Short mmCIF file of C-alpha atoms and ligand atoms in Angstrom, two decimals:
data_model
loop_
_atom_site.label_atom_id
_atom_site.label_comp_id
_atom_site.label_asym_id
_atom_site.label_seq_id
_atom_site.Cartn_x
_atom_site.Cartn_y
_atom_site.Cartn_z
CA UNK A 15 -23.91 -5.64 30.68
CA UNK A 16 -20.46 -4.22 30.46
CA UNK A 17 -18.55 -2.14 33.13
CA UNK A 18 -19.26 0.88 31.30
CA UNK A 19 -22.92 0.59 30.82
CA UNK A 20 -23.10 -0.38 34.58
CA UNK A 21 -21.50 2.79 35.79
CA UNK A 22 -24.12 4.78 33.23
CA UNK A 23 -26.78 2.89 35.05
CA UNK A 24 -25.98 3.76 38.24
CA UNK A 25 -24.89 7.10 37.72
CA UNK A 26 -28.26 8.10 36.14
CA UNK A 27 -30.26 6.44 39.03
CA UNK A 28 -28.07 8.52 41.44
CA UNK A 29 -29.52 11.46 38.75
CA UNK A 30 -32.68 10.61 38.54
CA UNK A 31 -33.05 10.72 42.27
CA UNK A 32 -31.77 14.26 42.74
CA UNK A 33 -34.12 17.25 41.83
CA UNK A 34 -35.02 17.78 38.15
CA UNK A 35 -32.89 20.78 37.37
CA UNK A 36 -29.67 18.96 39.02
CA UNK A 37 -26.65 19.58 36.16
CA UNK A 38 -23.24 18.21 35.82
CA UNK A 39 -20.71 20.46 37.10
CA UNK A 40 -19.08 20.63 33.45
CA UNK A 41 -22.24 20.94 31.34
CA UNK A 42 -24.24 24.04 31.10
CA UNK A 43 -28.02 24.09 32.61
CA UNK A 44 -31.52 23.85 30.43
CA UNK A 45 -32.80 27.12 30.29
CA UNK A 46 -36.26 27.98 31.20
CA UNK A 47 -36.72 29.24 27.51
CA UNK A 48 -35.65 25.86 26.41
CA UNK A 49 -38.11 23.73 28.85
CA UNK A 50 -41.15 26.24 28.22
CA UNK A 51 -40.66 26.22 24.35
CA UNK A 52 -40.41 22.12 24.53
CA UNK A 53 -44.14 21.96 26.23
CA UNK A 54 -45.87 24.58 24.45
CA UNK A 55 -44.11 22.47 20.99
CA UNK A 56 -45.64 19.30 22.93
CA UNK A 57 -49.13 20.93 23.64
CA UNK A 58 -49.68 22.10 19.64
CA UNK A 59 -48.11 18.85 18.05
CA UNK A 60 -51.45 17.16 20.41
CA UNK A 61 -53.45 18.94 17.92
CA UNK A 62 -51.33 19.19 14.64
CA UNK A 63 -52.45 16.65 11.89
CA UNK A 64 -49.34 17.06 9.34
CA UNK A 65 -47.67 13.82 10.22
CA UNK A 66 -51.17 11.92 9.43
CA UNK A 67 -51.46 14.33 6.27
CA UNK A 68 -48.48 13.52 5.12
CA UNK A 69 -48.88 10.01 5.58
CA UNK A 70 -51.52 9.94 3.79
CA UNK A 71 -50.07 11.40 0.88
CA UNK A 72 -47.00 9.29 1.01
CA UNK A 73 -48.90 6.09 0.79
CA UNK A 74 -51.62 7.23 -1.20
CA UNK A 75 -49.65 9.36 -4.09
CA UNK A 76 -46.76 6.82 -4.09
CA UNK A 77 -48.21 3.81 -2.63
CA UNK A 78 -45.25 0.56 -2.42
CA UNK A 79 -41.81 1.92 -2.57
CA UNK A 80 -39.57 -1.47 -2.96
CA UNK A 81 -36.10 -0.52 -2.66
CA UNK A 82 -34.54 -0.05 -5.77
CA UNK A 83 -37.60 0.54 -7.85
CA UNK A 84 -39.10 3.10 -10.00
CA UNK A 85 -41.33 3.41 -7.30
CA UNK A 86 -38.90 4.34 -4.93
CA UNK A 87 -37.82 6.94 -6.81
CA UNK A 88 -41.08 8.62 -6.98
CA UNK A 89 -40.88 8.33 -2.77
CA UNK A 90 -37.62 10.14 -3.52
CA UNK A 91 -38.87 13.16 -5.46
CA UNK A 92 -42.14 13.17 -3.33
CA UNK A 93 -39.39 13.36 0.16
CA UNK A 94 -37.57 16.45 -1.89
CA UNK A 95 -40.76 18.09 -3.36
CA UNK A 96 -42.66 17.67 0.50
CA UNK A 97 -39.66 19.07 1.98
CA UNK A 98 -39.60 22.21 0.05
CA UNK A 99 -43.66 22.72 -0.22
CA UNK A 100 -42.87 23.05 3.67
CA UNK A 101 -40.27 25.56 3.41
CA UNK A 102 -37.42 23.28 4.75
CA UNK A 103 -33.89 25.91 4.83
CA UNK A 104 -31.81 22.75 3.09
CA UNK A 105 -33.15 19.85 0.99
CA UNK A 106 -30.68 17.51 -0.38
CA UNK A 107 -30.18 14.40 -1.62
CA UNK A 108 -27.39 12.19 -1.21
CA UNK A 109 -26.45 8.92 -3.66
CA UNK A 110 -26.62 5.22 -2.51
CA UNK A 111 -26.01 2.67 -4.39
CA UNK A 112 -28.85 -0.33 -4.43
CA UNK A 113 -29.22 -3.78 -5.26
CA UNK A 114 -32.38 -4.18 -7.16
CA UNK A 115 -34.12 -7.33 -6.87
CA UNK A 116 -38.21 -8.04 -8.28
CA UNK A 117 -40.99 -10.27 -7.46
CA UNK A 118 -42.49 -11.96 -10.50
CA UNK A 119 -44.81 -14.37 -9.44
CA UNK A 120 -45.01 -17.05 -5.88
CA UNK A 121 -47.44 -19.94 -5.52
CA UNK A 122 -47.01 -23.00 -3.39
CA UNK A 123 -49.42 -26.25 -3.13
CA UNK A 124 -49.26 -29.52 -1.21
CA UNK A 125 -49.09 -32.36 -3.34
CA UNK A 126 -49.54 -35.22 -1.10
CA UNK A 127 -50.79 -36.89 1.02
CA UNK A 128 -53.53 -33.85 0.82
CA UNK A 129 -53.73 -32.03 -1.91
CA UNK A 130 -54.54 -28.29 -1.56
CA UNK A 131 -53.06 -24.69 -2.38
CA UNK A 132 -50.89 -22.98 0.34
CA UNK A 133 -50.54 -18.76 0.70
CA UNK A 134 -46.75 -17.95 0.50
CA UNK A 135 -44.82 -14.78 -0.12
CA UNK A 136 -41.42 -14.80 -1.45
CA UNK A 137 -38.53 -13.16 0.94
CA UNK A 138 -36.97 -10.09 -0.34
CA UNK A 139 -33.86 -11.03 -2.32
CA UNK A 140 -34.85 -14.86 -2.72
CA UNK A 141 -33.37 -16.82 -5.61
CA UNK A 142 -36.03 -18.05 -8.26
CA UNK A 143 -37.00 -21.66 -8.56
CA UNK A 144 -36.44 -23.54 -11.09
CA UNK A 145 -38.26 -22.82 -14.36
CA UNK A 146 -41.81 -24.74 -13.48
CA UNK A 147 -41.21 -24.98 -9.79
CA UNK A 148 -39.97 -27.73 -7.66
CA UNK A 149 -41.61 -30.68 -6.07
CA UNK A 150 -40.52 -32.26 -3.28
CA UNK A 151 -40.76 -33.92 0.32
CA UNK A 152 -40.34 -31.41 3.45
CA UNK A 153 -38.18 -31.96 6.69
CA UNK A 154 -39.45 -30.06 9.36
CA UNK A 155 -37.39 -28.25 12.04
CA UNK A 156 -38.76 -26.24 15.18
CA UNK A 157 -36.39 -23.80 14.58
CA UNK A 158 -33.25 -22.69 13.07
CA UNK A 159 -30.88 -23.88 16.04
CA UNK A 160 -32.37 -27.32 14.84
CA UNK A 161 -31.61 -26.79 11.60
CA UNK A 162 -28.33 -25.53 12.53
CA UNK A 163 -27.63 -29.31 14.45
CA UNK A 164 -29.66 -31.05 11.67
CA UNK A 165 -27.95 -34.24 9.57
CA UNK A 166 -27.56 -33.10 5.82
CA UNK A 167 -28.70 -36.52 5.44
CA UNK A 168 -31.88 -35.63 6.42
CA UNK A 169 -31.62 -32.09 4.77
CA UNK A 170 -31.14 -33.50 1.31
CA UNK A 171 -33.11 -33.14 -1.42
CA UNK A 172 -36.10 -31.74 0.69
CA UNK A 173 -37.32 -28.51 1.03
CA UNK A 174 -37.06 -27.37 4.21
CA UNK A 175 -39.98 -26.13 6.40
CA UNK A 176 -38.95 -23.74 9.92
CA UNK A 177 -42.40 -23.46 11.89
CA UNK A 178 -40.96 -20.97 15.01
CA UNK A 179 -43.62 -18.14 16.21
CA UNK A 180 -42.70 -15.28 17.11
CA UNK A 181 -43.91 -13.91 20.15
CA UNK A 182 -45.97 -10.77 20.72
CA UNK A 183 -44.33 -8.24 23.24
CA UNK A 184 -44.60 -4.54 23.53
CA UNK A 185 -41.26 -3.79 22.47
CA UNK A 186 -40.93 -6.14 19.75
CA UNK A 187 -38.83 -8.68 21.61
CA UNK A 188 -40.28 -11.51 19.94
CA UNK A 189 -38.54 -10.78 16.87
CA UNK A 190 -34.85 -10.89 17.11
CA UNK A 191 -35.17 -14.88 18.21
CA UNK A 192 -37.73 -15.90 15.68
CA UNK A 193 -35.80 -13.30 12.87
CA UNK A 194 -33.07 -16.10 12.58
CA UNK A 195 -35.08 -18.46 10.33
CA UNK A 196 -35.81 -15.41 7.93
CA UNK A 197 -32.68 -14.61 7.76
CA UNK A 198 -30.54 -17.41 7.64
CA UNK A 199 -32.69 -20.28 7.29
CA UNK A 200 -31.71 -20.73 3.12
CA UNK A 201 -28.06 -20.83 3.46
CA UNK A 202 -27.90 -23.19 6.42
CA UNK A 203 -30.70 -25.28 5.01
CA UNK A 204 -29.00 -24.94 1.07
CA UNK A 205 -25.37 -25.90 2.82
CA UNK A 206 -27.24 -29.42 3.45
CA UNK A 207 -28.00 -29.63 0.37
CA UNK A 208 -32.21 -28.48 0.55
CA UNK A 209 -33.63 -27.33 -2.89
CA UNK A 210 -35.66 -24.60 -1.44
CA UNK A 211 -37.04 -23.43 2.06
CA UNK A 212 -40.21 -22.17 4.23
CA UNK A 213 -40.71 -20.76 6.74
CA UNK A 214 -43.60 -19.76 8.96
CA UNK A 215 -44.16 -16.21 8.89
CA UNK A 216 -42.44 -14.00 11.59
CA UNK A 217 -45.45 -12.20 12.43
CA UNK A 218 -48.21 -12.56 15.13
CA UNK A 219 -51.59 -12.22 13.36
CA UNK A 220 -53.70 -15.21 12.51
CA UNK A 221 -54.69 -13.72 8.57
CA UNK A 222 -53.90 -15.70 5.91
CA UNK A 223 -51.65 -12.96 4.85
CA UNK A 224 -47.47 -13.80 4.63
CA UNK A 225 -44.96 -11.81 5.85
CA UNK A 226 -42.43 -10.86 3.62
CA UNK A 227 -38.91 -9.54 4.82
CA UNK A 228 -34.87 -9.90 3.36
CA UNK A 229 -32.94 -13.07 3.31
CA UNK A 230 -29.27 -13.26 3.71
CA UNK A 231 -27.34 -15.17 1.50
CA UNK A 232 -24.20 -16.23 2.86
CA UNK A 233 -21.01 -16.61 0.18
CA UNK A 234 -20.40 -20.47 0.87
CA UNK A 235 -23.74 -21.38 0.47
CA UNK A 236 -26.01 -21.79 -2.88
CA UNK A 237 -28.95 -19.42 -3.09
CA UNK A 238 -32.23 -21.78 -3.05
CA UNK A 239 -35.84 -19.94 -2.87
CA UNK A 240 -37.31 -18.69 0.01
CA UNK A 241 -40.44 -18.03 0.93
CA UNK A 242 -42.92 -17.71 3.74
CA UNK A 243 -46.38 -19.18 4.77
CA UNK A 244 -48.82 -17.23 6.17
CA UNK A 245 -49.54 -17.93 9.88
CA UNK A 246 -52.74 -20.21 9.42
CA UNK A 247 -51.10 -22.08 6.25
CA UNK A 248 -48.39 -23.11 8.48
CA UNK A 249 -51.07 -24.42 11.24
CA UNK A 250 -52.22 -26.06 8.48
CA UNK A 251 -48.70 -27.95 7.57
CA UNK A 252 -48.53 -28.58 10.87
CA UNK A 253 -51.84 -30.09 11.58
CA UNK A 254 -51.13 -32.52 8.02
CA UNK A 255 -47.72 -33.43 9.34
CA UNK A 256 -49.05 -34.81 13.15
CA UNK A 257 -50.45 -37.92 10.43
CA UNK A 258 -47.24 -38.95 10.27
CA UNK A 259 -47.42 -39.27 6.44
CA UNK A 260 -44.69 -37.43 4.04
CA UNK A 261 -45.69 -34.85 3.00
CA UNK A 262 -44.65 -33.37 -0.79
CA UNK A 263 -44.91 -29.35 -1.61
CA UNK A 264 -44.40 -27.69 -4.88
CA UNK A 265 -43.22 -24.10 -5.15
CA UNK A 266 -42.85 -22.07 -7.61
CA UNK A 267 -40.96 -18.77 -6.66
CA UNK A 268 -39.69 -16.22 -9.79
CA UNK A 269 -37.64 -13.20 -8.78
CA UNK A 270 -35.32 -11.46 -10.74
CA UNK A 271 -31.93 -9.57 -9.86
CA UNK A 272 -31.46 -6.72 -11.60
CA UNK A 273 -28.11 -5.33 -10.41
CA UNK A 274 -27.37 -1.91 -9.00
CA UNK A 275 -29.29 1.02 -9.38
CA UNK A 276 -28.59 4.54 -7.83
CA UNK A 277 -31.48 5.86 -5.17
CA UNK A 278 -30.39 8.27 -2.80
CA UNK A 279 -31.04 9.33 1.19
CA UNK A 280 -32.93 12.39 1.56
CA UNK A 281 -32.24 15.41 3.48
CA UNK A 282 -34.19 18.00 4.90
CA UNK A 283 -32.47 21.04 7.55
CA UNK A 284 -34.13 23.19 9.68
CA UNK A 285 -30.41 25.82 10.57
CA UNK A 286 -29.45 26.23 14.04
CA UNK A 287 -28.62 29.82 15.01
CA UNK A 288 -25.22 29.65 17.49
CA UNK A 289 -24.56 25.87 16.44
CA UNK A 290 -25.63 25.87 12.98
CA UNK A 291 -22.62 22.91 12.11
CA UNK A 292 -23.91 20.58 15.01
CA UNK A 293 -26.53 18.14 13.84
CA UNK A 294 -29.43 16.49 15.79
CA UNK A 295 -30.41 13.65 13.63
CA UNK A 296 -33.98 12.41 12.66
CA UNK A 297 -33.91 8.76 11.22
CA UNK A 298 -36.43 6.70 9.66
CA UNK A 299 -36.33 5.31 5.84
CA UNK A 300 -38.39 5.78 2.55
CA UNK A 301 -38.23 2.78 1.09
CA UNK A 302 -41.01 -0.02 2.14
CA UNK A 303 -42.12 -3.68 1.09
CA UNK A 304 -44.09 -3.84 -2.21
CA UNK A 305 -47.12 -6.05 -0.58
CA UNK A 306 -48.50 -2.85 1.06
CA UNK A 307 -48.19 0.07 0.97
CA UNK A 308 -45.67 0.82 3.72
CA UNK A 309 -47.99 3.20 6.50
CA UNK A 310 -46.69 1.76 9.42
CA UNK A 311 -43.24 0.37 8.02
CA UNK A 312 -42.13 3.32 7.63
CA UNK A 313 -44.34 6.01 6.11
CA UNK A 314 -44.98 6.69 9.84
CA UNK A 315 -41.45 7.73 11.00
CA UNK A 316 -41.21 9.37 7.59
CA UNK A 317 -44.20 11.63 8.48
CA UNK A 318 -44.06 11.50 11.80
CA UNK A 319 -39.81 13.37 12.00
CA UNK A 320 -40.81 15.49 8.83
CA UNK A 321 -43.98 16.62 10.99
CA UNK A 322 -41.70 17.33 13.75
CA UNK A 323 -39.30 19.23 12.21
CA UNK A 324 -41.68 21.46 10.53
CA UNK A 325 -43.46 22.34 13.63
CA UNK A 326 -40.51 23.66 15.45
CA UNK A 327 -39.79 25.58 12.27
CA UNK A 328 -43.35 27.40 12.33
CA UNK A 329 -43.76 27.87 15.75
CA UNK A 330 -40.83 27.87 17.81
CA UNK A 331 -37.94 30.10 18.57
CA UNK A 332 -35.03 28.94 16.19
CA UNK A 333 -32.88 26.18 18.27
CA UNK A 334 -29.24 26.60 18.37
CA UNK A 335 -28.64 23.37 16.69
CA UNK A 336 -28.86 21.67 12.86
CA UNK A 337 -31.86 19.99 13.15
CA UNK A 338 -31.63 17.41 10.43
CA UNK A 339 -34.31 15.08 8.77
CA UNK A 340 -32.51 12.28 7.42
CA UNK A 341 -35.14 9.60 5.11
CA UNK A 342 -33.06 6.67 4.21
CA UNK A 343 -32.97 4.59 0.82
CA UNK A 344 -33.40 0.57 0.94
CA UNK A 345 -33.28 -0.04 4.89
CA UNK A 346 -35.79 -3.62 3.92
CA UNK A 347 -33.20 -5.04 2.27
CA UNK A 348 -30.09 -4.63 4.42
CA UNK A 349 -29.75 -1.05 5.71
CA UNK A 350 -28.06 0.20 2.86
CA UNK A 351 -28.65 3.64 2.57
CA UNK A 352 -27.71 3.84 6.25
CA UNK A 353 -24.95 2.39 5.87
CA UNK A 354 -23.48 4.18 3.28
CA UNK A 355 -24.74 7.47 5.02
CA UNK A 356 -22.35 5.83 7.81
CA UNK A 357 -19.38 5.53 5.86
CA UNK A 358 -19.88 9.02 3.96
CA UNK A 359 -20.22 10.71 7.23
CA UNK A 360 -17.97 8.75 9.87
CA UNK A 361 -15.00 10.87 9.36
CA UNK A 362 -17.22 14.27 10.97
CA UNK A 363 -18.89 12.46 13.09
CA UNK A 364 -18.30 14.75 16.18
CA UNK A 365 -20.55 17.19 14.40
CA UNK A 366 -23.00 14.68 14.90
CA UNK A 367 -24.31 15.54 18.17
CA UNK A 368 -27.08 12.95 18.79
CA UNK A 369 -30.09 11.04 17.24
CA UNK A 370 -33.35 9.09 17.36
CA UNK A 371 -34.96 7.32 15.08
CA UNK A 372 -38.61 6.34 14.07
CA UNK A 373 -39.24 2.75 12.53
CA UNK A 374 -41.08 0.94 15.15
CA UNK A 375 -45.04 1.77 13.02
CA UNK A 376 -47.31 4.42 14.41
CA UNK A 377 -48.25 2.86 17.94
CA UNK A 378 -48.29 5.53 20.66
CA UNK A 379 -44.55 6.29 22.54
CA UNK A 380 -44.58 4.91 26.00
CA UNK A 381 -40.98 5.01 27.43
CA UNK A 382 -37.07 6.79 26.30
CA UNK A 383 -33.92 5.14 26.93
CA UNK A 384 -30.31 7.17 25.40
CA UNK A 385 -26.63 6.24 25.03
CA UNK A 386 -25.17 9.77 26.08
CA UNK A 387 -22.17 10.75 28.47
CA UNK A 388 -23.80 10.01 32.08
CA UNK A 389 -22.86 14.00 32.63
CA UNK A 390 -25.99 14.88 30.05
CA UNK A 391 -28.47 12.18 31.93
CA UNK A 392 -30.14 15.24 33.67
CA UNK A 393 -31.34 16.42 30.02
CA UNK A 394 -32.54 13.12 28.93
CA UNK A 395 -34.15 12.86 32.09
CA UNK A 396 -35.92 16.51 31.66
CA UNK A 397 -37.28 15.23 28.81
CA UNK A 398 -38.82 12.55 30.19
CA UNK A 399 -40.55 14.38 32.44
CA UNK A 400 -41.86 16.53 29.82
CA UNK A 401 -43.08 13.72 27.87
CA UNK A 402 -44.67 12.06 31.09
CA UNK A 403 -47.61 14.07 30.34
CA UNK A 404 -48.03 12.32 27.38
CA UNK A 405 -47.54 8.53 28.71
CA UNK A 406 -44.04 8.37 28.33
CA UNK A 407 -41.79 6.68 31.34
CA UNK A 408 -37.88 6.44 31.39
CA UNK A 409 -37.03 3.09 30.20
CA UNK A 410 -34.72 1.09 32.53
CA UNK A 411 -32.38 -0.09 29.52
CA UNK A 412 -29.84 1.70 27.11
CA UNK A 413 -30.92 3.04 23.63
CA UNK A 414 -29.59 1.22 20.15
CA UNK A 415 -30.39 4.22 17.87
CA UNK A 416 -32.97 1.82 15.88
CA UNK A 417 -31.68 -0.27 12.70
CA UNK A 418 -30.65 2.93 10.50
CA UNK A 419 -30.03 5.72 12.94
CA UNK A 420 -27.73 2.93 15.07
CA UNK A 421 -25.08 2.53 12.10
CA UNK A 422 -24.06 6.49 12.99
CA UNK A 423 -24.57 5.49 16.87
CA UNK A 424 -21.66 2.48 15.89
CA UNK A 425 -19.21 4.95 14.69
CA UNK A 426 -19.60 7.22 17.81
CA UNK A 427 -23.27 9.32 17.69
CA UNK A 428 -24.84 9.50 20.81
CA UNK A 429 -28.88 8.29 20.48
CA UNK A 430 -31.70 7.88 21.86
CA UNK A 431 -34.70 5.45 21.98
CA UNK A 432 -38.58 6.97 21.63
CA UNK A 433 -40.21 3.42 22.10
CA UNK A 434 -43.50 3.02 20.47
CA UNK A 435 -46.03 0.15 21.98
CA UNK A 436 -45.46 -2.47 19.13
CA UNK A 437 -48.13 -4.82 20.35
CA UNK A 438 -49.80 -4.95 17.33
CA UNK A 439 -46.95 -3.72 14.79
CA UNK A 440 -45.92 -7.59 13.92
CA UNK A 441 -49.53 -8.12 13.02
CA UNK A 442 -49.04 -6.12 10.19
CA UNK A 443 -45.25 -5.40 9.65
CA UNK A 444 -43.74 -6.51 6.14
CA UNK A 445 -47.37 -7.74 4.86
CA UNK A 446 -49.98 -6.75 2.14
CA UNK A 447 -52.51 -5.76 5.29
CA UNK A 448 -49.47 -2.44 5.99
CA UNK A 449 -51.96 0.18 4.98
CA UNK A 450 -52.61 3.41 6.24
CA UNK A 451 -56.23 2.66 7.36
CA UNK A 452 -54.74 1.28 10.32
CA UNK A 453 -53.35 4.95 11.53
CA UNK A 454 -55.08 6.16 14.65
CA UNK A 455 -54.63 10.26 14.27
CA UNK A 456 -54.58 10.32 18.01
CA UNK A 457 -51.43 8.14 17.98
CA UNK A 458 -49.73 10.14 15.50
CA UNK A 459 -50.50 13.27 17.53
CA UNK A 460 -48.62 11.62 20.28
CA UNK A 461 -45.62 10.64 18.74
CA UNK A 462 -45.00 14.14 17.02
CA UNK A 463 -45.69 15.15 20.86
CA UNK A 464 -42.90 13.60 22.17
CA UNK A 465 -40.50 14.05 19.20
CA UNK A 466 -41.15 17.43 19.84
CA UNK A 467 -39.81 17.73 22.91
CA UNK A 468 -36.62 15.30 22.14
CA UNK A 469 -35.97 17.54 19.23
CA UNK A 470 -36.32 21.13 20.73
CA UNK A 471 -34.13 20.01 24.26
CA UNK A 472 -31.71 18.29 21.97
CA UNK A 473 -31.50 21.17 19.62
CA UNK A 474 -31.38 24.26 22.25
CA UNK A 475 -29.34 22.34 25.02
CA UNK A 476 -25.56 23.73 23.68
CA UNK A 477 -23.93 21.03 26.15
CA UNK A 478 -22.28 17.44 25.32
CA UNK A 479 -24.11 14.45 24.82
CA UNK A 480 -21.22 12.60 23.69
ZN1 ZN B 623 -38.82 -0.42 8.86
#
């Protein structure tokens, strides 16, 4: 924790503890109007079903959206043609410029000393095989950091197999740690000469269903395939390898780069009235794996900020603020609408005035952390208190802005964190089981709830966050 983010601590548990209206000195109050529009926006999104509806239409009329696909262009025109069915003042689209990368075909098998056919995915962006597959011995490694210390003598020539689970926690904690062998588990292992790599999948289900998700080539190192096993097939390695026998896979992984193609971010704006040129962003992206069909990663933040949006547009007083929907192209494969939405808008960022994003599936929202000047705490903390109603605590911990939403938070937007209870969001996340049958309209509800009432304060509240 730095020095900074200490004081912030301390300075909003000095707020917290004062009474609820308490306000900086420098900072104008929250208006009754603002606090009694924010629960009575709260109390209707409890019974609204458009983010479900349009959830369902996402990933039913569209279905898969892989960045850079034909299919994620028809998400594209769906985002624009949604938007303006729901009477959105601005829809716009903005270019981005995507890699485009296709899955052909994936199979794996063990070829001795126990012959038998293994369920594998490919990683997003993995090199092919080649032609026919390879066959070879695997070397297998706990994790990456023992990959990282491994001997390339022991490296070479094998494919390499990283058996790490991830861990299930509420907020998704397991990840990060486990992440690493997804991520950077081909370079490292192709740098030591491997001719292809597995890993288990970073998930924490028990189907015989693999998780998909990028790999990251790095420059020095040669791109070998990638792939992962679903959980149970790499029980099953394991359980072959405690023989103490070698043990010889063949995969066969074909992919195909395709080069650039132009998708775009879409925009929708509901207008401020005093502060129509000050922006209160709502993240989440379009794009999805093509093994599902994207409902909780992210058709549900999609829905779920459009929803939210709309409803203060029907039935709320207009907010002073820009309150703008902001569906990003290609986050899967590297944040890369983000961060070109970044770059494009870094140089106005002050007109930025702060953000949240939704990527996290559609669990319920149990707790809100920010990053905002410790002088607008008492507003962030006002909205907790709203949302306590609904389940929602103040989380002891500052926000990141979420993988998208945090590239604006890097080049100076103030953000917050809605946290949604992930315990079951790795289960499905980046695999063919991401479906929309496993949407509970209750939780949906919910979440619009407390978007809601972020929204509205953030949009109505005239004073700094930054
Ligand atoms: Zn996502």
């Amino acid at each position: 924790m730095t020095i900074s983010r200490l004081t912030k601590a301390v300075f909003g548990a000095a707020l917290i503890a004062s009474t609820p209206l308490a306000f900086a000195a420098d900072q104008p109050a929250l208006e009754d109007s603002t606090i009694e529009t924010a629960k009575m926006l709260r109390d209707a999104a409890l019974k609204s079903d458009v983010a479900y509806d349009l959830l369902e239409s996402l990933t039913t009329e569209v279905g898969p959206r892989l960045a850079g696909s034909v299919k994620e262009q028809e998400a594209i025109d769906w985002a624009v043609a949604k938007f303006k069915s729901l009477g959105f003042d601005k829809v716009y689209t903005e270019p981005v410029q995507v890699p485009k990368w296709e899955r052909i075909s994936e199979a794996a098998s063990v070829v001795a000393p126990f012959a038998q056919p293994l369920t594998i995915t490919a990683l997003g962006k993995s090199a092919a095989t080649p032609e026919g597959g390879v066959t070879a011995e695997i070397v297998h490694y706990a994790t990456f950091e023992d990959l990282q210390s491994a001997n390339p003598d022991d490296v070479n020539g094998k494919i390499v197999f990283i058996s790490n689970r991830m861990e299930r926690k509420i907020d998704g904690a397991g990840y990060g740690p486990a992440v690493q062998a997804r991520g950077r588990g081909a370079s490292e292992a192709a740098r030591k000469g491997a001719v292809a790599i597995v890993i288990r999948s970073i998930g924490t289900d028990s189907h015989r269903l693999p998780h998909t998700g990028g790999v990251n080539y790095e420059e020095d190192a040669p791109r070998i395939a990638a792939a992962a096993l679903s959980n149970p097939d790499a029980d099953q390695l394991e359980r072959m390898m405690k023989r103490g026998l070698p043990i010889t896979l063949h995969l066969d992984i074909q992919t195909k780069d395709l080069g650039t193609v132009e998708m775009a971010n879409v925009i929708g704006e509901i207008t401020g009235t005093t502060l129509p040129n000050e922006y209160v962003v709502l993240g989440s992206h379009l794009d999805s794996w093509d093994l599902g069909t994207g409902a909780v990663d992210d058709g549900a933040g999609v829905a779920i900020t459009m929803a939210t949006a709309d409803l203060i547009k029907r039935i709320a007083p207009r907010p002073k603020r820009t309150i703008r929907v902001v569906l990003f192209s290609a986050e899967e494969i590297g944040l890369v609408g983000a961060r070109q939405y970044a770059e494009r808008h870094a140089a106005n960022i002050e007109e930025f005035a702060i953000g949240a994003e939704s990527d996290f599936g559609a669990g319920p929202i149990w707790a809100l952390a920010s990053r905002v000047n410790p002088d607008a705490t008492f507003v962030v903390d006002k909205m907790a208190q709203l949302m306590g109603a609904i389940g929602v605590v103040r989380a002891d911990r500052i926000a990141g802005g979420g993988p998208d939403v945090g590239q604006l938070a890097r080049v100076g937007m103030p953000v917050m964190d809605l946290l949604q209870n992930g315990d079951d969001y790795f289960d499905l996340h980046h695999t063919a089981d991401d479906t929309f049958d496993k949407i509970i309209p209750e939780n949906m509800r919910q979440n619009m709830a407390a978007w809601a009432v972020f929204t509205y304060v953030a949009a109505d509240w005239p004073g700094s966050f930054k």
